[in-house]
């Protein structure tokens, strides 16, 4: 089963228009769409609605008064959604193509950002951990699927976290958190025990950071969108930060989205769409052939 892992802020005006769509290759090929009102399972062949989940019909902590989905993140077979009042729900897509609510909880503060990207050697499709940033200026690791808090780290700041990410660099898992003032926090993560260590803080810019992961030649990178765009990568088990200059990146504003083209050798590159609504990337070949970026892509970061 394969899918792209995305994380988004859902606009209050997205009730009818999906702002996150995931395509799954399984015995029943389908798409998963998230709007402000529902998570929808849609047939990839007929575009017909197969199943729908909404916060008002949740098994765990159902909402009342038409409360909406405000945030969503996905792994290859999981969808993590947040609503008002600190509510969180975890849904799974089964091998038979069913959308099942498997967990839910209520946090002590509003959820500001979230991620459920699988990390570690044994979690290619399903993540055993989720991470959230909250309006209490904290980062919390949660277990999956029951969404029980495991570890909470205070950010020591009055600035709200804007983006969190779980990422593997050279076989080492990390938790990344970008704040609204351009600071980036990172911790080494032991996925089996959810232990965090080696906390570091760097200043990447002065504006809010949005994190988007991508892979090139089998290596994980994270693009930190801010007023000083930065590529985060690892070399010899050490995290490094490379600022992009105008020759390495082309940045365009399209509506509320920031589109970034990272230029590689031979005329190729990576196109990343980063905004409060969507995060995705694809490889662009010298012949202008567009395809999702994977470990077999020929692009090499100029860092």
PDB file of C-alpha atoms in Angstrom:
ATOM      1  CA  UNK A   1       0.000   0.000   0.000  1.00  0.00           C
ATOM      2  CA  UNK A   2       1.500   3.325  -1.027  1.00  0.00           C
ATOM      3  CA  UNK A   3       0.570   6.956  -0.554  1.00  0.00           C
ATOM      4  CA  UNK A   4       2.095  10.373  -0.167  1.00  0.00           C
ATOM      5  CA  UNK A   5       2.301  11.666   3.408  1.00  0.00           C
ATOM      6  CA  UNK A   6       0.990  15.212   3.636  1.00  0.00           C
ATOM      7  CA  UNK A   7       0.051  17.596   6.416  1.00  0.00           C
ATOM      8  CA  UNK A   8      -2.221  20.603   6.106  1.00  0.00           C
ATOM      9  CA  UNK A   9      -4.134  23.386   7.680  1.00  0.00           C
ATOM     10  CA  UNK A  10      -7.729  23.104   6.451  1.00  0.00           C
ATOM     11  CA  UNK A  11      -9.363  26.339   5.413  1.00  0.00           C
ATOM     12  CA  UNK A  12     -12.696  27.206   6.981  1.00  0.00           C
ATOM     13  CA  UNK A  13     -14.060  27.578   3.445  1.00  0.00           C
ATOM     14  CA  UNK A  14     -13.093  24.072   2.262  1.00  0.00           C
ATOM     15  CA  UNK A  15     -16.338  22.278   3.132  1.00  0.00           C
ATOM     16  CA  UNK A  16     -16.994  21.210  -0.451  1.00  0.00           C
ATOM     17  CA  UNK A  17     -13.518  21.227  -1.938  1.00  0.00           C
ATOM     18  CA  UNK A  18     -10.925  18.705  -0.710  1.00  0.00           C
ATOM     19  CA  UNK A  19      -7.601  20.214   0.298  1.00  0.00           C
ATOM     20  CA  UNK A  20      -5.896  16.866   0.828  1.00  0.00           C
ATOM     21  CA  UNK A  21      -6.170  13.909  -1.530  1.00  0.00           C
ATOM     22  CA  UNK A  22      -4.271  10.643  -1.044  1.00  0.00           C
ATOM     23  CA  UNK A  23      -4.126   7.824  -3.571  1.00  0.00           C
ATOM     24  CA  UNK A  24      -3.768   4.295  -2.193  1.00  0.00           C
ATOM     25  CA  UNK A  25      -2.682   1.233  -4.186  1.00  0.00           C
ATOM     26  CA  UNK A  26      -4.247  -1.745  -2.428  1.00  0.00           C
ATOM     27  CA  UNK A  27      -6.679  -4.561  -3.276  1.00  0.00           C
ATOM     28  CA  UNK A  28      -9.230  -1.746  -3.620  1.00  0.00           C
ATOM     29  CA  UNK A  29      -7.645   1.313  -5.261  1.00  0.00           C
ATOM     30  CA  UNK A  30      -9.109   4.491  -3.839  1.00  0.00           C
ATOM     31  CA  UNK A  31      -8.542   8.118  -2.903  1.00  0.00           C
ATOM     32  CA  UNK A  32      -8.880   9.653   0.533  1.00  0.00           C
ATOM     33  CA  UNK A  33     -10.038  13.268   0.621  1.00  0.00           C
ATOM     34  CA  UNK A  34     -10.098  15.580   3.633  1.00  0.00           C
ATOM     35  CA  UNK A  35     -12.251  18.696   3.839  1.00  0.00           C
ATOM     36  CA  UNK A  36     -13.225  20.891   6.763  1.00  0.00           C
ATOM     37  CA  UNK A  37     -16.336  18.775   7.316  1.00  0.00           C
ATOM     38  CA  UNK A  38     -15.336  15.180   6.543  1.00  0.00           C
ATOM     39  CA  UNK A  39     -12.783  12.546   5.571  1.00  0.00           C
ATOM     40  CA  UNK A  40     -14.069  10.874   2.402  1.00  0.00           C
ATOM     41  CA  UNK A  41     -13.097   7.534   0.877  1.00  0.00           C
ATOM     42  CA  UNK A  42     -13.552   7.741  -2.896  1.00  0.00           C
ATOM     43  CA  UNK A  43     -13.194   5.083  -5.590  1.00  0.00           C
ATOM     44  CA  UNK A  44     -10.215   5.853  -7.822  1.00  0.00           C
ATOM     45  CA  UNK A  45     -11.913   4.253 -10.826  1.00  0.00           C
ATOM     46  CA  UNK A  46     -15.438   5.681 -10.620  1.00  0.00           C
ATOM     47  CA  UNK A  47     -14.940   8.698  -8.313  1.00  0.00           C
ATOM     48  CA  UNK A  48     -17.942   7.477  -6.340  1.00  0.00           C
ATOM     49  CA  UNK A  49     -18.112   8.028  -2.588  1.00  0.00           C
ATOM     50  CA  UNK A  50     -17.459   4.759  -0.749  1.00  0.00           C
ATOM     51  CA  UNK A  51     -17.416   5.885   2.858  1.00  0.00           C
ATOM     52  CA  UNK A  52     -17.365   9.091   4.873  1.00  0.00           C
ATOM     53  CA  UNK A  53     -16.341  10.051   8.402  1.00  0.00           C
ATOM     54  CA  UNK A  54     -17.056  13.324  10.170  1.00  0.00           C
ATOM     55  CA  UNK A  55     -16.282  14.701  13.653  1.00  0.00           C
ATOM     56  CA  UNK A  56     -19.986  14.750  14.565  1.00  0.00           C
ATOM     57  CA  UNK A  57     -20.240  10.953  14.077  1.00  0.00           C
ATOM     58  CA  UNK A  58     -16.935  10.082  15.764  1.00  0.00           C
ATOM     59  CA  UNK A  59     -16.793   7.194  18.242  1.00  0.00           C
ATOM     60  CA  UNK A  60     -14.275   9.084  20.336  1.00  0.00           C
ATOM     61  CA  UNK A  61     -15.218  12.562  21.590  1.00  0.00           C
ATOM     62  CA  UNK A  62     -17.797  13.455  18.917  1.00  0.00           C
ATOM     63  CA  UNK A  63     -18.278  17.143  18.285  1.00  0.00           C
ATOM     64  CA  UNK A  64     -21.503  19.101  18.445  1.00  0.00           C
ATOM     65  CA  UNK A  65     -22.684  22.225  16.739  1.00  0.00           C
ATOM     66  CA  UNK A  66     -21.044  21.469  13.405  1.00  0.00           C
ATOM     67  CA  UNK A  67     -17.433  21.711  14.604  1.00  0.00           C
ATOM     68  CA  UNK A  68     -15.052  21.338  11.676  1.00  0.00           C
ATOM     69  CA  UNK A  69     -11.738  19.670  10.865  1.00  0.00           C
ATOM     70  CA  UNK A  70      -8.969  22.246  11.214  1.00  0.00           C
ATOM     71  CA  UNK A  71      -5.830  20.184  10.528  1.00  0.00           C
ATOM     72  CA  UNK A  72      -4.977  16.891   8.861  1.00  0.00           C
ATOM     73  CA  UNK A  73      -1.898  14.751   8.317  1.00  0.00           C
ATOM     74  CA  UNK A  74      -1.451  11.350   6.691  1.00  0.00           C
ATOM     75  CA  UNK A  75       0.796   8.332   6.499  1.00  0.00           C
ATOM     76  CA  UNK A  76       0.409   5.718   3.744  1.00  0.00           C
ATOM     77  CA  UNK A  77      -2.588   4.129   5.507  1.00  0.00           C
ATOM     78  CA  UNK A  78      -3.524   6.551   8.299  1.00  0.00           C
ATOM     79  CA  UNK A  79      -5.203   9.943   8.529  1.00  0.00           C
ATOM     80  CA  UNK A  80      -4.756  12.078  11.640  1.00  0.00           C
ATOM     81  CA  UNK A  81      -7.252  14.923  11.973  1.00  0.00           C
ATOM     82  CA  UNK A  82      -7.735  17.687  14.529  1.00  0.00           C
ATOM     83  CA  UNK A  83     -10.787  19.716  15.469  1.00  0.00           C
ATOM     84  CA  UNK A  84     -11.561  22.496  17.881  1.00  0.00           C
ATOM     85  CA  UNK A  85     -11.091  22.129  21.601  1.00  0.00           C
ATOM     86  CA  UNK A  86      -7.905  20.067  21.247  1.00  0.00           C
ATOM     87  CA  UNK A  87      -9.731  17.092  19.713  1.00  0.00           C
ATOM     88  CA  UNK A  88      -7.708  14.536  17.754  1.00  0.00           C
ATOM     89  CA  UNK A  89      -8.862  11.466  15.818  1.00  0.00           C
ATOM     90  CA  UNK A  90      -6.938   8.753  14.008  1.00  0.00           C
ATOM     91  CA  UNK A  91      -8.438   6.907  11.035  1.00  0.00           C
ATOM     92  CA  UNK A  92      -6.979   3.926   9.184  1.00  0.00           C
ATOM     93  CA  UNK A  93      -7.602   2.641   5.686  1.00  0.00           C
ATOM     94  CA  UNK A  94      -7.706  -1.163   5.781  1.00  0.00           C
ATOM     95  CA  UNK A  95      -6.420  -3.527   3.096  1.00  0.00           C
ATOM     96  CA  UNK A  96     -10.039  -4.149   2.098  1.00  0.00           C
ATOM     97  CA  UNK A  97     -10.596  -0.460   1.511  1.00  0.00           C
ATOM     98  CA  UNK A  98     -12.517   0.507   4.656  1.00  0.00           C
ATOM     99  CA  UNK A  99     -12.098   3.763   6.550  1.00  0.00           C
ATOM    100  CA  UNK A 100     -12.043   2.967  10.277  1.00  0.00           C
ATOM    101  CA  UNK A 101     -11.742   5.272  13.286  1.00  0.00           C
ATOM    102  CA  UNK A 102      -9.163   3.627  15.554  1.00  0.00           C
ATOM    103  CA  UNK A 103      -8.377   6.277  18.153  1.00  0.00           C
ATOM    104  CA  UNK A 104      -9.233   9.635  19.610  1.00  0.00           C
ATOM    105  CA  UNK A 105      -8.292  11.956  22.434  1.00  0.00           C
ATOM    106  CA  UNK A 106      -8.676  15.520  23.698  1.00  0.00           C
ATOM    107  CA  UNK A 107      -5.520  17.514  24.348  1.00  0.00           C
ATOM    108  CA  UNK A 108      -5.188  20.184  27.034  1.00  0.00           C
ATOM    109  CA  UNK A 109      -4.666  22.916  24.431  1.00  0.00           C
ATOM    110  CA  UNK A 110      -5.621  23.631  20.819  1.00  0.00           C
ATOM    111  CA  UNK A 111      -3.605  21.738  18.218  1.00  0.00           C
ATOM    112  CA  UNK A 112      -1.502  24.077  16.069  1.00  0.00           C
ATOM    113  CA  UNK A 113       0.242  21.529  13.799  1.00  0.00           C
ATOM    114  CA  UNK A 114       0.622  17.764  13.474  1.00  0.00           C
ATOM    115  CA  UNK A 115       2.358  14.926  11.617  1.00  0.00           C
ATOM    116  CA  UNK A 116       2.166  11.139  11.436  1.00  0.00           C
ATOM    117  CA  UNK A 117       4.965  10.265   8.992  1.00  0.00           C
ATOM    118  CA  UNK A 118       6.327   6.747   9.685  1.00  0.00           C
ATOM    119  CA  UNK A 119       9.903   6.680  11.019  1.00  0.00           C
ATOM    120  CA  UNK A 120      12.238   3.855  11.968  1.00  0.00           C
ATOM    121  CA  UNK A 121      13.142   0.646  10.122  1.00  0.00           C
ATOM    122  CA  UNK A 122       9.878  -1.193  10.799  1.00  0.00           C
ATOM    123  CA  UNK A 123       7.343   1.488   9.935  1.00  0.00           C
ATOM    124  CA  UNK A 124       7.264   1.836   6.144  1.00  0.00           C
ATOM    125  CA  UNK A 125       3.482   2.219   5.866  1.00  0.00           C
ATOM    126  CA  UNK A 126       1.936   2.595   9.322  1.00  0.00           C
ATOM    127  CA  UNK A 127       3.284   4.968  11.941  1.00  0.00           C
ATOM    128  CA  UNK A 128       3.439   3.933  15.602  1.00  0.00           C
ATOM    129  CA  UNK A 129       3.860   7.585  16.630  1.00  0.00           C
ATOM    130  CA  UNK A 130       2.247  10.927  15.961  1.00  0.00           C
ATOM    131  CA  UNK A 131       3.511  14.379  16.896  1.00  0.00           C
ATOM    132  CA  UNK A 132       1.624  17.603  17.525  1.00  0.00           C
ATOM    133  CA  UNK A 133       2.540  21.192  18.296  1.00  0.00           C
ATOM    134  CA  UNK A 134       0.052  23.005  20.529  1.00  0.00           C
ATOM    135  CA  UNK A 135      -1.028  26.490  21.470  1.00  0.00           C
ATOM    136  CA  UNK A 136       0.492  25.804  24.890  1.00  0.00           C
ATOM    137  CA  UNK A 137       3.886  26.134  23.139  1.00  0.00           C
ATOM    138  CA  UNK A 138       4.666  22.453  23.530  1.00  0.00           C
ATOM    139  CA  UNK A 139       5.514  19.500  21.309  1.00  0.00           C
ATOM    140  CA  UNK A 140       3.910  16.182  22.250  1.00  0.00           C
ATOM    141  CA  UNK A 141       4.587  12.656  20.984  1.00  0.00           C
ATOM    142  CA  UNK A 142       1.514  10.415  20.938  1.00  0.00           C
ATOM    143  CA  UNK A 143       1.182   6.673  20.578  1.00  0.00           C
ATOM    144  CA  UNK A 144      -0.676   5.204  17.628  1.00  0.00           C
ATOM    145  CA  UNK A 145      -3.441   4.149  17.369  1.00  0.00           C
ATOM    146  CA  UNK A 146      -4.746   5.152  20.815  1.00  0.00           C
ATOM    147  CA  UNK A 147      -3.273   8.695  20.687  1.00  0.00           C
ATOM    148  CA  UNK A 148      -2.065   8.634  24.275  1.00  0.00           C
ATOM    149  CA  UNK A 149       0.573  11.274  25.169  1.00  0.00           C
ATOM    150  CA  UNK A 150       4.021   9.753  25.639  1.00  0.00           C
ATOM    151  CA  UNK A 151       6.455  12.675  25.848  1.00  0.00           C
ATOM    152  CA  UNK A 152       5.897  16.428  26.049  1.00  0.00           C
ATOM    153  CA  UNK A 153       8.610  19.036  25.481  1.00  0.00           C
ATOM    154  CA  UNK A 154       8.227  22.701  26.402  1.00  0.00           C
ATOM    155  CA  UNK A 155       9.486  25.001  23.670  1.00  0.00           C
ATOM    156  CA  UNK A 156      10.504  27.721  26.119  1.00  0.00           C
ATOM    157  CA  UNK A 157       8.952  30.355  23.901  1.00  0.00           C
ATOM    158  CA  UNK A 158       5.822  32.466  23.617  1.00  0.00           C
ATOM    159  CA  UNK A 159       5.689  31.805  19.873  1.00  0.00           C
ATOM    160  CA  UNK A 160       3.190  29.234  18.572  1.00  0.00           C
ATOM    161  CA  UNK A 161       4.621  26.255  16.652  1.00  0.00           C
ATOM    162  CA  UNK A 162       3.586  26.369  12.993  1.00  0.00           C
ATOM    163  CA  UNK A 163       4.860  23.045  11.637  1.00  0.00           C
ATOM    164  CA  UNK A 164       6.075  19.708  13.018  1.00  0.00           C
ATOM    165  CA  UNK A 165       7.623  16.755  11.219  1.00  0.00           C
ATOM    166  CA  UNK A 166       8.824  13.232  11.905  1.00  0.00           C
ATOM    167  CA  UNK A 167      11.771  12.442   9.647  1.00  0.00           C
ATOM    168  CA  UNK A 168      14.515   9.863   9.171  1.00  0.00           C
ATOM    169  CA  UNK A 169      17.997  11.125   8.289  1.00  0.00           C
ATOM    170  CA  UNK A 170      20.670   8.470   7.631  1.00  0.00           C
ATOM    171  CA  UNK A 171      18.770   5.944   9.722  1.00  0.00           C
ATOM    172  CA  UNK A 172      18.291   8.320  12.659  1.00  0.00           C
ATOM    173  CA  UNK A 173      14.774   9.503  13.455  1.00  0.00           C
ATOM    174  CA  UNK A 174      14.148  13.141  14.400  1.00  0.00           C
ATOM    175  CA  UNK A 175      11.322  15.366  15.535  1.00  0.00           C
ATOM    176  CA  UNK A 176      11.402  18.816  13.915  1.00  0.00           C
ATOM    177  CA  UNK A 177       9.327  21.816  14.982  1.00  0.00           C
ATOM    178  CA  UNK A 178       9.236  25.180  13.211  1.00  0.00           C
ATOM    179  CA  UNK A 179       7.974  28.223  15.097  1.00  0.00           C
ATOM    180  CA  UNK A 180       6.275  31.378  13.946  1.00  0.00           C
ATOM    181  CA  UNK A 181       9.407  33.490  14.425  1.00  0.00           C
ATOM    182  CA  UNK A 182      11.775  31.420  12.234  1.00  0.00           C
ATOM    183  CA  UNK A 183      13.214  29.213  14.994  1.00  0.00           C
ATOM    184  CA  UNK A 184      13.588  25.498  14.398  1.00  0.00           C
ATOM    185  CA  UNK A 185      13.758  22.961  17.244  1.00  0.00           C
ATOM    186  CA  UNK A 186      14.930  19.391  16.677  1.00  0.00           C
ATOM    187  CA  UNK A 187      15.314  16.293  18.823  1.00  0.00           C
ATOM    188  CA  UNK A 188      16.770  12.872  18.163  1.00  0.00           C
ATOM    189  CA  UNK A 189      14.022  10.271  18.479  1.00  0.00           C
ATOM    190  CA  UNK A 190      14.165   6.613  19.465  1.00  0.00           C
ATOM    191  CA  UNK A 191      10.948   5.340  17.812  1.00  0.00           C
ATOM    192  CA  UNK A 192      10.644   2.132  19.855  1.00  0.00           C
ATOM    193  CA  UNK A 193      10.670   3.951  23.192  1.00  0.00           C
ATOM    194  CA  UNK A 194       9.517   7.430  22.084  1.00  0.00           C
ATOM    195  CA  UNK A 195      12.551   8.861  23.882  1.00  0.00           C
ATOM    196  CA  UNK A 196      13.711  12.334  22.825  1.00  0.00           C
ATOM    197  CA  UNK A 197      17.286  13.534  23.298  1.00  0.00           C
ATOM    198  CA  UNK A 198      19.921  15.982  22.059  1.00  0.00           C
ATOM    199  CA  UNK A 199      17.567  18.960  21.798  1.00  0.00           C
ATOM    200  CA  UNK A 200      18.900  21.723  19.549  1.00  0.00           C
ATOM    201  CA  UNK A 201      17.539  25.071  18.434  1.00  0.00           C
ATOM    202  CA  UNK A 202      18.590  27.063  15.372  1.00  0.00           C
ATOM    203  CA  UNK A 203      17.333  30.271  13.811  1.00  0.00           C
ATOM    204  CA  UNK A 204      16.566  29.803  10.120  1.00  0.00           C
ATOM    205  CA  UNK A 205      14.773  33.087   9.486  1.00  0.00           C
ATOM    206  CA  UNK A 206      12.372  35.603  10.987  1.00  0.00           C
ATOM    207  CA  UNK A 207       9.037  34.379   9.577  1.00  0.00           C
ATOM    208  CA  UNK A 208       6.901  31.268  10.267  1.00  0.00           C
ATOM    209  CA  UNK A 209       8.439  27.960   9.158  1.00  0.00           C
ATOM    210  CA  UNK A 210       6.551  25.323   7.161  1.00  0.00           C
ATOM    211  CA  UNK A 211       8.275  21.933   6.820  1.00  0.00           C
ATOM    212  CA  UNK A 212       7.996  19.686   3.742  1.00  0.00           C
ATOM    213  CA  UNK A 213       9.892  16.407   3.410  1.00  0.00           C
ATOM    214  CA  UNK A 214      11.208  14.959   0.149  1.00  0.00           C
ATOM    215  CA  UNK A 215      13.690  12.280  -0.929  1.00  0.00           C
ATOM    216  CA  UNK A 216      16.455  12.308  -3.502  1.00  0.00           C
ATOM    217  CA  UNK A 217      18.752   9.392  -4.335  1.00  0.00           C
ATOM    218  CA  UNK A 218      17.372   7.489  -1.367  1.00  0.00           C
ATOM    219  CA  UNK A 219      18.175  10.226   1.133  1.00  0.00           C
ATOM    220  CA  UNK A 220      15.619  12.202   3.122  1.00  0.00           C
ATOM    221  CA  UNK A 221      15.642  15.990   3.039  1.00  0.00           C
ATOM    222  CA  UNK A 222      13.298  18.534   4.584  1.00  0.00           C
ATOM    223  CA  UNK A 223      12.526  21.879   2.983  1.00  0.00           C
ATOM    224  CA  UNK A 224      11.927  24.644   5.535  1.00  0.00           C
ATOM    225  CA  UNK A 225       9.882  27.394   3.908  1.00  0.00           C
ATOM    226  CA  UNK A 226      10.387  30.792   5.508  1.00  0.00           C
ATOM    227  CA  UNK A 227      11.818  34.155   4.539  1.00  0.00           C
ATOM    228  CA  UNK A 228      15.169  32.328   4.240  1.00  0.00           C
ATOM    229  CA  UNK A 229      14.380  29.008   2.502  1.00  0.00           C
ATOM    230  CA  UNK A 230      16.540  26.200   3.861  1.00  0.00           C
ATOM    231  CA  UNK A 231      17.232  22.562   3.042  1.00  0.00           C
ATOM    232  CA  UNK A 232      17.718  20.344   6.113  1.00  0.00           C
ATOM    233  CA  UNK A 233      19.743  17.177   5.529  1.00  0.00           C
ATOM    234  CA  UNK A 234      22.210  14.908   7.300  1.00  0.00           C
ATOM    235  CA  UNK A 235      25.865  14.137   6.720  1.00  0.00           C
ATOM    236  CA  UNK A 236      27.849  11.777   8.942  1.00  0.00           C
ATOM    237  CA  UNK A 237      24.889  11.572  11.331  1.00  0.00           C
ATOM    238  CA  UNK A 238      24.822  15.338  11.820  1.00  0.00           C
ATOM    239  CA  UNK A 239      21.982  17.628  10.786  1.00  0.00           C
ATOM    240  CA  UNK A 240      23.044  20.405   8.428  1.00  0.00           C
ATOM    241  CA  UNK A 241      21.200  23.467   7.170  1.00  0.00           C
ATOM    242  CA  UNK A 242      21.776  24.904   3.718  1.00  0.00           C
ATOM    243  CA  UNK A 243      20.255  28.233   2.750  1.00  0.00           C
ATOM    244  CA  UNK A 244      19.048  28.459  -0.830  1.00  0.00           C
ATOM    245  CA  UNK A 245      20.129  31.332  -3.006  1.00  0.00           C
ATOM    246  CA  UNK A 246      18.429  32.683  -6.108  1.00  0.00           C
ATOM    247  CA  UNK A 247      20.442  30.356  -8.370  1.00  0.00           C
ATOM    248  CA  UNK A 248      19.311  27.250  -6.488  1.00  0.00           C
ATOM    249  CA  UNK A 249      15.630  28.019  -6.089  1.00  0.00           C
ATOM    250  CA  UNK A 250      12.834  29.776  -7.922  1.00  0.00           C
ATOM    251  CA  UNK A 251      10.072  30.899  -5.580  1.00  0.00           C
ATOM    252  CA  UNK A 252       6.647  31.975  -6.849  1.00  0.00           C
ATOM    253  CA  UNK A 253       3.514  33.048  -4.998  1.00  0.00           C
ATOM    254  CA  UNK A 254       0.309  31.551  -6.442  1.00  0.00           C
ATOM    255  CA  UNK A 255      -2.693  32.685  -4.440  1.00  0.00           C
ATOM    256  CA  UNK A 256      -2.061  31.476  -0.909  1.00  0.00           C
ATOM    257  CA  UNK A 257       0.592  28.962  -1.945  1.00  0.00           C
ATOM    258  CA  UNK A 258       4.352  29.189  -2.168  1.00  0.00           C
ATOM    259  CA  UNK A 259       5.777  27.236  -5.113  1.00  0.00           C
ATOM    260  CA  UNK A 260       9.476  26.394  -4.960  1.00  0.00           C
ATOM    261  CA  UNK A 261      11.609  24.844  -7.690  1.00  0.00           C
ATOM    262  CA  UNK A 262      14.908  23.503  -6.373  1.00  0.00           C
ATOM    263  CA  UNK A 263      17.325  23.437  -9.287  1.00  0.00           C
ATOM    264  CA  UNK A 264      19.542  20.390  -9.826  1.00  0.00           C
ATOM    265  CA  UNK A 265      22.218  19.358 -12.251  1.00  0.00           C
ATOM    266  CA  UNK A 266      21.431  18.711 -15.908  1.00  0.00           C
ATOM    267  CA  UNK A 267      18.416  20.984 -15.917  1.00  0.00           C
ATOM    268  CA  UNK A 268      16.368  18.815 -13.530  1.00  0.00           C
ATOM    269  CA  UNK A 269      14.980  19.771 -10.200  1.00  0.00           C
ATOM    270  CA  UNK A 270      12.336  19.370  -7.557  1.00  0.00           C
ATOM    271  CA  UNK A 271       9.059  21.270  -7.494  1.00  0.00           C
ATOM    272  CA  UNK A 272       7.614  21.780  -4.003  1.00  0.00           C
ATOM    273  CA  UNK A 273       4.233  23.325  -3.260  1.00  0.00           C
ATOM    274  CA  UNK A 274       4.161  24.696   0.268  1.00  0.00           C
ATOM    275  CA  UNK A 275       1.283  26.575   1.883  1.00  0.00           C
ATOM    276  CA  UNK A 276      -1.058  26.528   4.823  1.00  0.00           C
ATOM    277  CA  UNK A 277      -3.269  24.239   2.747  1.00  0.00           C
ATOM    278  CA  UNK A 278      -0.998  21.771   0.975  1.00  0.00           C
ATOM    279  CA  UNK A 279       2.470  20.278   0.949  1.00  0.00           C
ATOM    280  CA  UNK A 280       3.694  18.142  -1.928  1.00  0.00           C
ATOM    281  CA  UNK A 281       6.667  17.732  -4.222  1.00  0.00           C
ATOM    282  CA  UNK A 282       7.510  16.201  -7.593  1.00  0.00           C
ATOM    283  CA  UNK A 283      10.579  15.698  -9.782  1.00  0.00           C
ATOM    284  CA  UNK A 284      10.884  17.788 -12.937  1.00  0.00           C
ATOM    285  CA  UNK A 285      13.197  16.311 -15.561  1.00  0.00           C
ATOM    286  CA  UNK A 286      15.124  18.327 -18.180  1.00  0.00           C
ATOM    287  CA  UNK A 287      12.550  17.119 -20.727  1.00  0.00           C
ATOM    288  CA  UNK A 288       9.775  18.629 -18.558  1.00  0.00           C
ATOM    289  CA  UNK A 289       8.425  15.243 -17.556  1.00  0.00           C
ATOM    290  CA  UNK A 290       6.650  15.590 -14.207  1.00  0.00           C
ATOM    291  CA  UNK A 291       6.439  12.667 -11.822  1.00  0.00           C
ATOM    292  CA  UNK A 292       6.344  12.145  -8.041  1.00  0.00           C
ATOM    293  CA  UNK A 293       9.779  12.381  -6.476  1.00  0.00           C
ATOM    294  CA  UNK A 294      11.218   9.058  -5.284  1.00  0.00           C
ATOM    295  CA  UNK A 295      14.503   7.583  -4.193  1.00  0.00           C
ATOM    296  CA  UNK A 296      15.335   6.749  -7.817  1.00  0.00           C
ATOM    297  CA  UNK A 297      15.184  10.372  -8.950  1.00  0.00           C
ATOM    298  CA  UNK A 298      18.346  11.644 -10.587  1.00  0.00           C
ATOM    299  CA  UNK A 299      18.316  15.079  -8.959  1.00  0.00           C
ATOM    300  CA  UNK A 300      21.155  15.828  -6.573  1.00  0.00           C
ATOM    301  CA  UNK A 301      20.793  18.777  -4.176  1.00  0.00           C
ATOM    302  CA  UNK A 302      23.317  21.517  -4.876  1.00  0.00           C
ATOM    303  CA  UNK A 303      24.292  21.805  -1.231  1.00  0.00           C
TER     304      UNK A 303
END
